[in-house]
PDB file of C-alpha atoms in Angstrom:
ATOM      1  CA  MET A   1     125.202  75.190 112.780  1.00  0.00           C
ATOM      2  CA  ARG A   2     122.828  73.017 114.767  1.00  0.00           C
ATOM      3  CA  LEU A   3     121.078  71.106 111.985  1.00  0.00           C
ATOM      4  CA  GLY A   4     119.225  69.044 114.575  1.00  0.00           C
ATOM      5  CA  PHE A   5     117.624  72.198 115.986  1.00  0.00           C
ATOM      6  CA  VAL A   6     116.286  73.214 112.567  1.00  0.00           C
ATOM      7  CA  VAL A   7     114.913  69.716 111.939  1.00  0.00           C
ATOM      8  CA  ALA A   8     113.334  69.676 115.407  1.00  0.00           C
ATOM      9  CA  SER A   9     111.815  73.100 114.685  1.00  0.00           C
ATOM     10  CA  LEU A  10     110.355  71.788 111.426  1.00  0.00           C
ATOM     11  CA  LEU A  11     108.795  68.809 113.188  1.00  0.00           C
ATOM     12  CA  ALA A  12     107.456  71.021 115.985  1.00  0.00           C
ATOM     13  CA  VAL A  13     105.893  73.439 113.499  1.00  0.00           C
ATOM     14  CA  LEU A  14     104.272  70.678 111.467  1.00  0.00           C
ATOM     15  CA  LEU A  15     103.009  68.773 114.512  1.00  0.00           C
ATOM     16  CA  THR A  16     101.549  71.955 116.025  1.00  0.00           C
ATOM     17  CA  TYR A  17      99.867  72.926 112.774  1.00  0.00           C
ATOM     18  CA  THR A  18      98.590  69.366 112.275  1.00  0.00           C
ATOM     19  CA  ALA A  19      96.953  69.361 115.708  1.00  0.00           C
ATOM     20  CA  LEU A  20      95.314  72.761 115.144  1.00  0.00           C
ATOM     21  CA  TYR A  21      94.265  71.880 111.611  1.00  0.00           C
ATOM     22  CA  TRP A  22      92.486  68.646 112.455  1.00  0.00           C
ATOM     23  CA  ALA A  23      91.043  70.170 115.631  1.00  0.00           C
ATOM     24  CA  SER A  24      89.337  72.789 113.446  1.00  0.00           C
ATOM     25  CA  LEU A  25      87.313  70.034 111.792  1.00  0.00           C
ATOM     26  CA  ALA A  26      85.855  69.183 115.193  1.00  0.00           C
ATOM     27  CA  ILE A  27      85.578  72.784 116.432  1.00  0.00           C
ATOM     28  CA  VAL A  28      83.792  74.068 113.332  1.00  0.00           C
ATOM     29  CA  PRO A  29      80.991  71.652 112.332  1.00  0.00           C
ATOM     30  CA  LYS A  30      79.524  71.459 108.835  1.00  0.00           C
ATOM     31  CA  PRO A  31      76.390  73.556 109.674  1.00  0.00           C
ATOM     32  CA  LEU A  32      78.711  76.434 110.581  1.00  0.00           C
ATOM     33  CA  ILE A  33      80.551  76.000 107.302  1.00  0.00           C
ATOM     34  CA  ALA A  34      77.270  76.106 105.411  1.00  0.00           C
ATOM     35  CA  TYR A  35      76.269  79.233 107.330  1.00  0.00           C
ATOM     36  CA  TRP A  36      79.518  81.032 106.419  1.00  0.00           C
ATOM     37  CA  ALA A  37      79.028  80.147 102.750  1.00  0.00           C
ATOM     38  CA  SER A  38      75.404  81.323 102.764  1.00  0.00           C
ATOM     39  CA  VAL A  39      76.057  84.753 104.255  1.00  0.00           C
ATOM     40  CA  ASN A  40      75.920  87.506 101.632  1.00  0.00           C
ATOM     41  CA  THR A  41      77.562  90.768 102.626  1.00  0.00           C
ATOM     42  CA  THR A  42      77.681  94.162 100.971  1.00  0.00           C
ATOM     43  CA  GLY A  43      80.016  97.040 101.681  1.00  0.00           C
ATOM     44  CA  LEU A  44      81.620  97.639 105.053  1.00  0.00           C
ATOM     45  CA  LYS A  45      78.935  95.818 107.043  1.00  0.00           C
ATOM     46  CA  PRO A  46      80.677  93.010 108.936  1.00  0.00           C
ATOM     47  CA  VAL A  47      78.500  90.254 110.361  1.00  0.00           C
ATOM     48  CA  LEU A  48      79.190  90.251 114.093  1.00  0.00           C
ATOM     49  CA  ASN A  49      77.958  87.127 115.861  1.00  0.00           C
ATOM     50  CA  MET A  50      79.307  84.063 117.669  1.00  0.00           C
ATOM     51  CA  PRO A  51      79.561  81.801 114.573  1.00  0.00           C
ATOM     52  CA  MET A  52      81.680  84.412 112.773  1.00  0.00           C
ATOM     53  CA  LEU A  53      83.838  84.837 115.885  1.00  0.00           C
ATOM     54  CA  ILE A  54      84.480  81.081 116.012  1.00  0.00           C
ATOM     55  CA  ILE A  55      85.391  81.094 112.329  1.00  0.00           C
ATOM     56  CA  TYR A  56      87.728  84.045 112.884  1.00  0.00           C
ATOM     57  CA  LEU A  57      89.471  82.383 115.846  1.00  0.00           C
ATOM     58  CA  THR A  58      90.137  79.266 113.776  1.00  0.00           C
ATOM     59  CA  SER A  59      90.876  81.073 110.509  1.00  0.00           C
ATOM     60  CA  PRO A  60      94.710  80.682 110.442  1.00  0.00           C
ATOM     61  CA  PHE A  61      94.526  76.907 110.620  1.00  0.00           C
ATOM     62  CA  ASN A  62      91.007  75.917 109.616  1.00  0.00           C
ATOM     63  CA  ALA A  63      90.332  72.905 107.421  1.00  0.00           C
ATOM     64  CA  TYR A  64      86.794  73.626 106.330  1.00  0.00           C
ATOM     65  CA  GLU A  65      87.703  75.434 103.124  1.00  0.00           C
ATOM     66  CA  ALA A  66      88.749  72.045 101.803  1.00  0.00           C
ATOM     67  CA  LEU A  67      85.358  70.619 102.741  1.00  0.00           C
ATOM     68  CA  MET A  68      83.539  73.469 101.021  1.00  0.00           C
ATOM     69  CA  PHE A  69      85.283  72.661  97.748  1.00  0.00           C
ATOM     70  CA  HIS A  70      85.028  68.889  98.297  1.00  0.00           C
ATOM     71  CA  TYR A  71      88.822  68.623  98.449  1.00  0.00           C
ATOM     72  CA  PRO A  72      90.513  65.937 100.611  1.00  0.00           C
ATOM     73  CA  PRO A  73      91.557  67.727 103.843  1.00  0.00           C
ATOM     74  CA  TRP A  74      94.797  65.732 104.143  1.00  0.00           C
ATOM     75  CA  LEU A  75      95.859  66.672 100.596  1.00  0.00           C
ATOM     76  CA  TYR A  76      94.897  70.305 101.206  1.00  0.00           C
ATOM     77  CA  PHE A  77      97.082  70.253 104.334  1.00  0.00           C
ATOM     78  CA  ILE A  78     100.072  68.793 102.501  1.00  0.00           C
ATOM     79  CA  GLU A  79      99.842  71.332  99.672  1.00  0.00           C
ATOM     80  CA  SER A  80      99.215  74.436 101.790  1.00  0.00           C
ATOM     81  CA  VAL A  81     101.273  73.696 104.921  1.00  0.00           C
ATOM     82  CA  VAL A  82     103.720  70.792 104.647  1.00  0.00           C
ATOM     83  CA  VAL A  83     105.253  71.617 101.246  1.00  0.00           C
ATOM     84  CA  PRO A  84     105.765  75.391 101.874  1.00  0.00           C
ATOM     85  CA  THR A  85     107.182  74.766 105.361  1.00  0.00           C
ATOM     86  CA  ALA A  86     109.574  72.103 104.052  1.00  0.00           C
ATOM     87  CA  ILE A  87     110.777  74.498 101.318  1.00  0.00           C
ATOM     88  CA  LEU A  88     111.422  77.227 103.906  1.00  0.00           C
ATOM     89  CA  ALA A  89     113.251  74.761 106.178  1.00  0.00           C
ATOM     90  CA  THR A  90     115.467  73.731 103.252  1.00  0.00           C
ATOM     91  CA  GLU A  91     116.270  77.378 102.521  1.00  0.00           C
ATOM     92  CA  VAL A  92     117.038  78.052 106.185  1.00  0.00           C
ATOM     93  CA  ILE A  93     119.425  75.073 106.367  1.00  0.00           C
ATOM     94  CA  ILE A  94     121.245  76.207 103.201  1.00  0.00           C
ATOM     95  CA  ALA A  95     121.420  79.787 104.500  1.00  0.00           C
ATOM     96  CA  LEU A  96     122.827  78.705 107.878  1.00  0.00           C
ATOM     97  CA  TRP A  97     125.397  76.495 106.181  1.00  0.00           C
ATOM     98  CA  THR A  98     126.357  79.345 103.853  1.00  0.00           C
ATOM     99  CA  SER A  99     126.671  81.847 106.709  1.00  0.00           C
ATOM    100  CA  GLU A 100     128.958  79.485 108.640  1.00  0.00           C
ATOM    101  CA  TYR A 101     131.183  78.094 105.900  1.00  0.00           C
ATOM    102  CA  VAL A 102     131.066  80.659 103.074  1.00  0.00           C
ATOM    103  CA  LEU A 103     130.120  84.135 104.301  1.00  0.00           C
ATOM    104  CA  GLY A 104     131.654  83.952 107.751  1.00  0.00           C
ATOM    105  CA  ARG A 105     128.846  86.019 109.276  1.00  0.00           C
ATOM    106  CA  VAL A 106     125.422  85.372 110.732  1.00  0.00           C
ATOM    107  CA  VAL A 107     122.632  85.668 108.143  1.00  0.00           C
ATOM    108  CA  LEU A 108     119.683  84.680 110.299  1.00  0.00           C
ATOM    109  CA  SER A 109     118.806  83.010 113.565  1.00  0.00           C
ATOM    110  CA  GLU A 110     118.496  79.235 113.835  1.00  0.00           C
ATOM    111  CA  SER A 111     115.040  79.855 115.277  1.00  0.00           C
ATOM    112  CA  PHE A 112     113.914  81.630 112.085  1.00  0.00           C
ATOM    113  CA  LEU A 113     111.581  78.778 111.147  1.00  0.00           C
ATOM    114  CA  ILE A 114     109.671  78.986 114.438  1.00  0.00           C
ATOM    115  CA  GLN A 115     109.640  82.791 114.250  1.00  0.00           C
ATOM    116  CA  SER A 116     108.201  82.590 110.736  1.00  0.00           C
ATOM    117  CA  PHE A 117     105.563  80.139 111.947  1.00  0.00           C
ATOM    118  CA  ALA A 118     104.463  82.577 114.646  1.00  0.00           C
ATOM    119  CA  LEU A 119     104.496  85.602 112.327  1.00  0.00           C
ATOM    120  CA  ALA A 120     102.545  83.658 109.691  1.00  0.00           C
ATOM    121  CA  PHE A 121      99.795  83.182 112.260  1.00  0.00           C
ATOM    122  CA  VAL A 122      99.848  86.909 113.029  1.00  0.00           C
ATOM    123  CA  ALA A 123      99.614  87.693 109.298  1.00  0.00           C
ATOM    124  CA  SER A 124      96.718  85.225 108.980  1.00  0.00           C
ATOM    125  CA  TYR A 125      94.778  86.835 111.810  1.00  0.00           C
ATOM    126  CA  MET A 126      95.444  90.333 110.454  1.00  0.00           C
ATOM    127  CA  THR A 127      94.289  89.321 106.978  1.00  0.00           C
ATOM    128  CA  SER A 128      91.217  87.567 108.341  1.00  0.00           C
ATOM    129  CA  LEU A 129      90.360  90.732 110.275  1.00  0.00           C
ATOM    130  CA  ILE A 130      90.813  92.850 107.137  1.00  0.00           C
ATOM    131  CA  ALA A 131      88.478  90.491 105.271  1.00  0.00           C
ATOM    132  CA  TRP A 132      85.971  90.573 108.150  1.00  0.00           C
ATOM    133  CA  VAL A 133      85.859  94.346 108.408  1.00  0.00           C
ATOM    134  CA  GLY A 134      86.113  95.077 104.695  1.00  0.00           C
ATOM    135  CA  GLY A 135      84.230  92.125 103.241  1.00  0.00           C
ATOM    136  CA  GLY A 136      81.724  91.281 105.939  1.00  0.00           C
ATOM    137  CA  LYS A 137      83.066  87.913 107.138  1.00  0.00           C
ATOM    138  CA  PRO A 138      86.438  86.440 108.118  1.00  0.00           C
ATOM    139  CA  SER A 139      88.643  84.675 105.612  1.00  0.00           C
ATOM    140  CA  ILE A 140      88.981  80.901 105.645  1.00  0.00           C
ATOM    141  CA  GLY A 141      91.746  78.497 104.699  1.00  0.00           C
ATOM    142  CA  THR A 142      95.504  78.253 105.156  1.00  0.00           C
ATOM    143  CA  SER A 143      96.502  80.352 102.148  1.00  0.00           C
ATOM    144  CA  ILE A 144      97.873  83.318 104.109  1.00  0.00           C
ATOM    145  CA  TYR A 145     100.166  81.010 106.073  1.00  0.00           C
ATOM    146  CA  THR A 146     101.334  79.609 102.736  1.00  0.00           C
ATOM    147  CA  GLU A 147     101.824  83.100 101.332  1.00  0.00           C
ATOM    148  CA  TYR A 148     103.862  84.268 104.321  1.00  0.00           C
ATOM    149  CA  VAL A 149     106.110  81.183 104.324  1.00  0.00           C
ATOM    150  CA  PHE A 150     106.837  81.588 100.605  1.00  0.00           C
ATOM    151  CA  ALA A 151     107.679  85.270 101.162  1.00  0.00           C
ATOM    152  CA  ALA A 152     109.966  84.298 104.063  1.00  0.00           C
ATOM    153  CA  THR A 153     111.745  81.801 101.793  1.00  0.00           C
ATOM    154  CA  VAL A 154     112.478  84.508  99.224  1.00  0.00           C
ATOM    155  CA  TYR A 155     113.597  86.861 102.031  1.00  0.00           C
ATOM    156  CA  VAL A 156     116.123  84.306 103.315  1.00  0.00           C
ATOM    157  CA  ALA A 157     117.452  83.778  99.781  1.00  0.00           C
ATOM    158  CA  ILE A 158     117.968  87.513  99.280  1.00  0.00           C
ATOM    159  CA  MET A 159     119.717  87.907 102.644  1.00  0.00           C
ATOM    160  CA  SER A 160     121.962  84.909 101.921  1.00  0.00           C
ATOM    161  CA  THR A 161     123.083  85.945  98.444  1.00  0.00           C
ATOM    162  CA  ARG A 162     123.683  89.682  98.898  1.00  0.00           C
ATOM    163  CA  ASP A 163     127.474  89.352  98.964  1.00  0.00           C
ATOM    164  CA  LEU A 164     127.925  86.245  96.830  1.00  0.00           C
ATOM    165  CA  PRO A 165     127.470  87.722  93.306  1.00  0.00           C
ATOM    166  CA  ARG A 166     130.202  90.282  94.044  1.00  0.00           C
ATOM    167  CA  ARG A 167     132.523  87.483  95.176  1.00  0.00           C
ATOM    168  CA  LEU A 168     131.731  85.592  91.998  1.00  0.00           C
ATOM    169  CA  VAL A 169     132.739  88.595  89.861  1.00  0.00           C
ATOM    170  CA  VAL A 170     135.906  89.649  91.685  1.00  0.00           C
ATOM    171  CA  SER A 171     137.292  86.151  92.258  1.00  0.00           C
ATOM    172  CA  ARG A 172     140.090  85.175  89.870  1.00  0.00           C
ATOM    173  CA  ASN A 173     140.201  81.557  90.972  1.00  0.00           C
ATOM    174  CA  THR A 174     138.158  79.340  88.653  1.00  0.00           C
ATOM    175  CA  LEU A 175     137.450  76.722  91.304  1.00  0.00           C
ATOM    176  CA  ALA A 176     136.374  79.413  93.753  1.00  0.00           C
ATOM    177  CA  ARG A 177     134.019  80.897  91.172  1.00  0.00           C
ATOM    178  CA  VAL A 178     132.510  77.478  90.454  1.00  0.00           C
ATOM    179  CA  TYR A 179     132.099  76.919  94.205  1.00  0.00           C
ATOM    180  CA  VAL A 180     130.393  80.277  94.782  1.00  0.00           C
ATOM    181  CA  GLY A 181     128.216  79.753  91.712  1.00  0.00           C
ATOM    182  CA  ALA A 182     127.097  76.375  93.072  1.00  0.00           C
ATOM    183  CA  VAL A 183     126.249  77.981  96.420  1.00  0.00           C
ATOM    184  CA  ILE A 184     124.206  80.708  94.710  1.00  0.00           C
ATOM    185  CA  THR A 185     122.356  78.046  92.700  1.00  0.00           C
ATOM    186  CA  ALA A 186     121.635  76.026  95.845  1.00  0.00           C
ATOM    187  CA  ILE A 187     120.198  79.114  97.549  1.00  0.00           C
ATOM    188  CA  ALA A 188     118.239  80.243  94.496  1.00  0.00           C
ATOM    189  CA  MET A 189     116.488  76.950  93.721  1.00  0.00           C
ATOM    190  CA  PRO A 190     114.140  76.809  96.781  1.00  0.00           C
ATOM    191  CA  ALA A 191     113.472  80.537  96.396  1.00  0.00           C
ATOM    192  CA  LEU A 192     112.523  80.138  92.728  1.00  0.00           C
ATOM    193  CA  VAL A 193     110.181  77.269  93.594  1.00  0.00           C
ATOM    194  CA  ALA A 194     108.623  79.385  96.358  1.00  0.00           C
ATOM    195  CA  ALA A 195     108.263  82.399  94.045  1.00  0.00           C
ATOM    196  CA  TYR A 196     106.615  80.277  91.342  1.00  0.00           C
ATOM    197  CA  LEU A 197     104.166  78.649  93.757  1.00  0.00           C
ATOM    198  CA  ALA A 198     103.412  82.032  95.351  1.00  0.00           C
ATOM    199  CA  ALA A 199     102.636  83.462  91.905  1.00  0.00           C
ATOM    200  CA  GLU A 200     100.300  80.523  91.275  1.00  0.00           C
ATOM    201  CA  LEU A 201      98.574  81.233  94.583  1.00  0.00           C
ATOM    202  CA  LEU A 202      98.327  84.982  94.090  1.00  0.00           C
ATOM    203  CA  PHE A 203      97.693  85.508  90.396  1.00  0.00           C
ATOM    204  CA  LYS A 204      96.122  82.362  88.972  1.00  0.00           C
ATOM    205  CA  PRO A 205      92.489  83.206  88.046  1.00  0.00           C
ATOM    206  CA  PRO A 206      90.217  83.632  89.819  1.00  0.00           C
ATOM    207  CA  ILE A 207      92.294  85.906  92.064  1.00  0.00           C
ATOM    208  CA  PRO A 208      90.878  85.998  95.627  1.00  0.00           C
ATOM    209  CA  THR A 209      91.061  89.522  97.014  1.00  0.00           C
ATOM    210  CA  THR A 210      92.017  87.998 100.372  1.00  0.00           C
ATOM    211  CA  HIS A 211      95.307  86.784  98.903  1.00  0.00           C
ATOM    212  CA  ILE A 212      96.141  90.261  97.648  1.00  0.00           C
ATOM    213  CA  ALA A 213      95.103  91.809 100.972  1.00  0.00           C
ATOM    214  CA  GLY A 214      97.324  89.256 102.715  1.00  0.00           C
ATOM    215  CA  LEU A 215     100.396  90.825 101.137  1.00  0.00           C
ATOM    216  CA  ILE A 216      99.943  93.905 103.342  1.00  0.00           C
ATOM    217  CA  PRO A 217     100.543  92.226 106.729  1.00  0.00           C
ATOM    218  CA  THR A 218     102.986  89.739 105.179  1.00  0.00           C
ATOM    219  CA  VAL A 219     105.326  92.400 103.794  1.00  0.00           C
ATOM    220  CA  THR A 220     104.836  94.612 106.866  1.00  0.00           C
ATOM    221  CA  LEU A 221     105.836  91.850 109.280  1.00  0.00           C
ATOM    222  CA  LEU A 222     108.851  90.839 107.181  1.00  0.00           C
ATOM    223  CA  VAL A 223     110.069  94.447 107.051  1.00  0.00           C
ATOM    224  CA  ILE A 224     109.624  94.815 110.828  1.00  0.00           C
ATOM    225  CA  TYR A 225     111.454  91.533 111.400  1.00  0.00           C
ATOM    226  CA  HIS A 226     114.303  92.668 109.151  1.00  0.00           C
ATOM    227  CA  LYS A 227     114.595  96.018 110.929  1.00  0.00           C
ATOM    228  CA  LEU A 228     114.642  94.389 114.370  1.00  0.00           C
ATOM    229  CA  ALA A 229     117.145  91.740 113.259  1.00  0.00           C
ATOM    230  CA  THR A 230     119.423  94.358 111.700  1.00  0.00           C
ATOM    231  CA  THR A 231     119.272  96.517 114.832  1.00  0.00           C
ATOM    232  CA  SER A 232     120.024  93.526 117.070  1.00  0.00           C
ATOM    233  CA  LYS A 233     123.058  92.532 114.963  1.00  0.00           C
ATOM    234  CA  ALA A 234     124.355  96.117 115.002  1.00  0.00           C
ATOM    235  CA  GLN A 235     124.037  96.306 118.783  1.00  0.00           C
ATOM    236  CA  LYS A 236     125.845  92.989 119.213  1.00  0.00           C
ATOM    237  CA  HIS A 237     128.593  94.170 116.862  1.00  0.00           C
ATOM    238  CA  ARG A 238     129.005  97.423 118.817  1.00  0.00           C
ATOM    239  CA  GLY A 239     129.066  95.491 122.081  1.00  0.00           C
ATOM    240  CA  THR A 240     131.763  93.157 120.758  1.00  0.00           C
ATOM    241  CA  SER A 241     133.832  96.094 119.487  1.00  0.00           C
ATOM    242  CA  GLN A 242     133.597  97.878 122.842  1.00  0.00           C
ATOM    243  CA  THR A 243     134.655  94.685 124.632  1.00  0.00           C
ATOM    244  CA  HIS A 244     137.739  94.346 122.435  1.00  0.00           C
ATOM    245  CA  GLU A 245     138.598  98.018 122.972  1.00  0.00           C
ATOM    246  CA  GLY A 246     138.285  97.563 126.705  1.00  0.00           C
ATOM    247  CA  LEU A 247     140.607  94.569 126.669  1.00  0.00           C
ATOM    248  CA  GLU A 248     143.154  96.515 124.682  1.00  0.00           C
TER     249      GLU A 248
END
């Protein structure tokens, strides 16, 4: 496992998001923020103009939601981007270690963190478009990125622990059972934190409809990723088997 690659990926993700986030403060001035807040929409009548387009283009990483609620932008960034990304990176590191030293099989790619970063942006744009078409104006804030990263953390935990409970039950060695139990606990802890924080984001009143709508692209993209990853692993396995047969 290349731990350095995962750490470098984490730094790259955070630096990229930091640059985009603070750039949004310059790209989207306060008058535009006030305009977005003042627009009242009804039904499926999206407001189509240049200000709304600018807001949409910056919606996955914008910082002006914090300004609207008079919340420090740096603290908003830490809570909605840095903390969730760090939790996912921790889960990825544990999962890679588990796949190499416990399971003996590949659970996920070392580039999963960067892939999640990219897919979180896609989910953000899809959700913002849903909000624009269905609610009249694009969504704002980093919450969909946060939601996707938390979902990805839970996904990694599930993929990493699928075989471990069975090993815990069938093992007759006490030390081995304690070891496997400790591994399961290590995997579960970041996932439980992510699930709790996601529940706070999704269900703590008032519940923004955008957060609920964001589950659609988030779950869809995770399912597609899982299908593609499973297919890729199966093809590699078949290729390896055919190579061995040819050598024999």
